[in-house]
Amino acid sequence: MRIATWNVNSLKVRLPRVEEWIDQVRPDVLCMQETKLADDAFPALTFASLGYESVHHGQGQWNGVAILSRVGITDVVTNFAPASGDPDPDARIITAACGGVLVSSVYVPNGRALDNDHYQYKLSWLAQLRRHLDAVGSPTAQVVVMGDFNIAPEDRDVYDPRKFVDSTHVSAAERQLLAELHGWGLTDLFRQHHDVDRVYSWWDYRAGDFHQGRGLRIDLVLGTTAVADRATWSVIDRNARKGQSPSDHAPVVVDLVDDTVASS
DNA sequence: ATGGTAGCGCTGCTA
């Protein structure tokens, strides 16, 4: 089973490229973020014609998350699970069971600046994400959380850490909250296969950052041990960041061997 | 040096 995540930065603008990419890569499950669409504008029929069921949680203009699957979509939870606390006013998380794996598509708040209220929102959002996982899943089950975390886990995920002193995406507090998700039982499925530096998933549109190699690895695929044991390969598809009208993010793809032992 | 681009939607916000 091939799973993937991609912050598409407007599905309205990016749909042709997303269709092309799906045709090339044929993921079984694709999580998207920043669709920037209302639910009634989500192109479910287009994806259905490609063989995918889909669920979308959008608000229009900003945010918006989706899951596409050709291995089934059941047990859909839109927004945070009620047991985790108050619902998020933004459309940043949707969860569903796909092919025996519980999948969450997440768009973690950016944070903007350490002294901004939005940064406190980011921290509380990450804390609630853990409570959400307790409400919908278990560390011993097959659970994947993937999306735009807006956190570079380590300095080696940042093109120049000196430029990010006292910035969001690298602060100790948000990295600690990410570590607590690891403590819950999630591992970074890209890092499982690539112990290398300077591999990024996002590059600012400005100043030729992509072609200058100035990026961050902030799009993550996290999986419980039951999923990590099945993960045979992962790749960040930099080609999707090239060419005409790209998203500022590249997709992250993880391949899982078929689950022959248990399925539910 | 506080830039630079992209998307949304129409003025400035968000990233």
Tab-separated table of N, CA and C in Angstrom, chain A residues 11 22 30 32 39 42-49 51-57 65-74 76 94 96 98:
chain	number	residue	atom	x	y	z
A	11	LEU	N	-6.132	23.755	-3.990
A	11	LEU	CA	-6.487	22.647	-4.891
A	11	LEU	C	-7.140	23.168	-6.160
A	22	ILE	N	-1.065	12.057	-9.396
A	22	ILE	CA	-1.756	10.822	-8.999
A	22	ILE	C	-1.608	9.772	-10.092
A	30	LEU	N	-3.963	9.315	-0.356
A	30	LEU	CA	-3.303	10.619	-0.479
A	30	LEU	C	-3.971	11.616	0.456
A	32	MET	N	-4.137	15.515	1.597
A	32	MET	CA	-3.798	16.840	1.087
A	32	MET	C	-4.102	17.885	2.143
A	39	ASP	N	-16.376	22.876	1.207
A	39	ASP	CA	-16.688	21.468	0.920
A	39	ASP	C	-17.449	21.313	-0.399
A	42	PHE	N	-15.175	21.086	-3.444
A	42	PHE	CA	-14.157	20.025	-3.521
A	42	PHE	C	-14.453	19.100	-4.710
A	43	PRO	N	-13.468	18.837	-5.563
A	43	PRO	CA	-13.724	18.088	-6.815
A	43	PRO	C	-13.762	16.578	-6.602
A	44	ALA	N	-14.724	16.131	-5.783
A	44	ALA	CA	-14.818	14.702	-5.461
A	44	ALA	C	-15.063	13.855	-6.710
A	45	LEU	N	-15.849	14.387	-7.663
A	45	LEU	CA	-16.159	13.603	-8.863
A	45	LEU	C	-14.920	13.399	-9.730
A	46	THR	N	-14.066	14.413	-9.765
A	46	THR	CA	-12.814	14.261	-10.510
A	46	THR	C	-11.973	13.136	-9.929
A	47	PHE	N	-11.870	13.109	-8.607
A	47	PHE	CA	-11.083	12.051	-7.972
A	47	PHE	C	-11.771	10.693	-8.113
A	48	ALA	N	-13.100	10.696	-8.079
A	48	ALA	CA	-13.824	9.436	-8.263
A	48	ALA	C	-13.534	8.855	-9.643
A	49	SER	N	-13.424	9.731	-10.639
A	49	SER	CA	-13.137	9.244	-11.996
A	49	SER	C	-11.739	8.646	-12.087
A	51	GLY	N	-10.631	6.847	-9.591
A	51	GLY	CA	-10.695	5.620	-8.805
A	51	GLY	C	-10.609	5.824	-7.305
A	52	TYR	N	-10.788	7.078	-6.861
A	52	TYR	CA	-10.615	7.385	-5.444
A	52	TYR	C	-11.918	7.828	-4.785
A	53	GLU	N	-12.175	7.256	-3.628
A	53	GLU	CA	-13.126	7.856	-2.703
A	53	GLU	C	-12.414	9.008	-1.998
A	54	SER	N	-13.186	9.965	-1.489
A	54	SER	CA	-12.537	11.091	-0.844
A	54	SER	C	-13.410	11.683	0.251
A	55	VAL	N	-12.728	12.288	1.220
A	55	VAL	CA	-13.410	13.081	2.240
A	55	VAL	C	-12.645	14.390	2.392
A	56	HIS	N	-13.391	15.453	2.666
A	56	HIS	CA	-12.785	16.792	2.716
A	56	HIS	C	-13.355	17.562	3.893
A	57	HIS	N	-12.479	18.304	4.553
A	57	HIS	CA	-12.912	19.226	5.610
A	57	HIS	C	-12.349	20.588	5.253
A	65	VAL	N	-8.393	20.326	4.517
A	65	VAL	CA	-7.653	19.059	4.470
A	65	VAL	C	-8.538	17.982	3.856
A	66	ALA	N	-7.880	16.991	3.233
A	66	ALA	CA	-8.621	15.945	2.545
A	66	ALA	C	-7.876	14.621	2.647
A	67	ILE	N	-8.642	13.543	2.452
A	67	ILE	CA	-8.063	12.212	2.302
A	67	ILE	C	-8.686	11.584	1.062
A	68	LEU	N	-7.843	11.089	0.160
A	68	LEU	CA	-8.266	10.296	-0.990
A	68	LEU	C	-7.839	8.856	-0.743
A	69	SER	N	-8.688	7.912	-1.142
A	69	SER	CA	-8.327	6.515	-0.928
A	69	SER	C	-8.949	5.631	-2.000
A	70	ARG	N	-8.182	4.666	-2.464
A	70	ARG	CA	-8.754	3.629	-3.325
A	70	ARG	C	-8.744	2.279	-2.615
A	71	VAL	N	-8.597	2.339	-1.259
A	71	VAL	CA	-8.683	1.123	-0.437
A	71	VAL	C	-9.757	1.287	0.632
A	72	GLY	N	-10.734	2.162	0.342
A	72	GLY	CA	-11.857	2.358	1.244
A	72	GLY	C	-11.658	3.532	2.181
A	73	ILE	N	-12.774	4.156	2.568
A	73	ILE	CA	-12.750	5.226	3.580
A	73	ILE	C	-13.927	5.004	4.516
A	74	THR	N	-13.636	4.673	5.766
A	74	THR	CA	-14.693	4.496	6.764
A	74	THR	C	-14.322	5.230	8.037
A	76	VAL	N	-15.045	8.095	9.434
A	76	VAL	CA	-14.525	9.446	9.215
A	76	VAL	C	-14.775	10.313	10.446
A	94	ILE	N	-8.582	15.920	9.433
A	94	ILE	CA	-9.629	14.939	9.136
A	94	ILE	C	-9.001	13.555	9.240
A	96	ALA	N	-9.681	9.156	8.973
A	96	ALA	CA	-10.520	8.072	8.454
A	96	ALA	C	-9.715	6.780	8.416
A	98	CYS	N	-8.516	3.696	6.314
A	98	CYS	CA	-8.302	3.387	4.893
A	98	CYS	C	-7.467	2.116	4.796
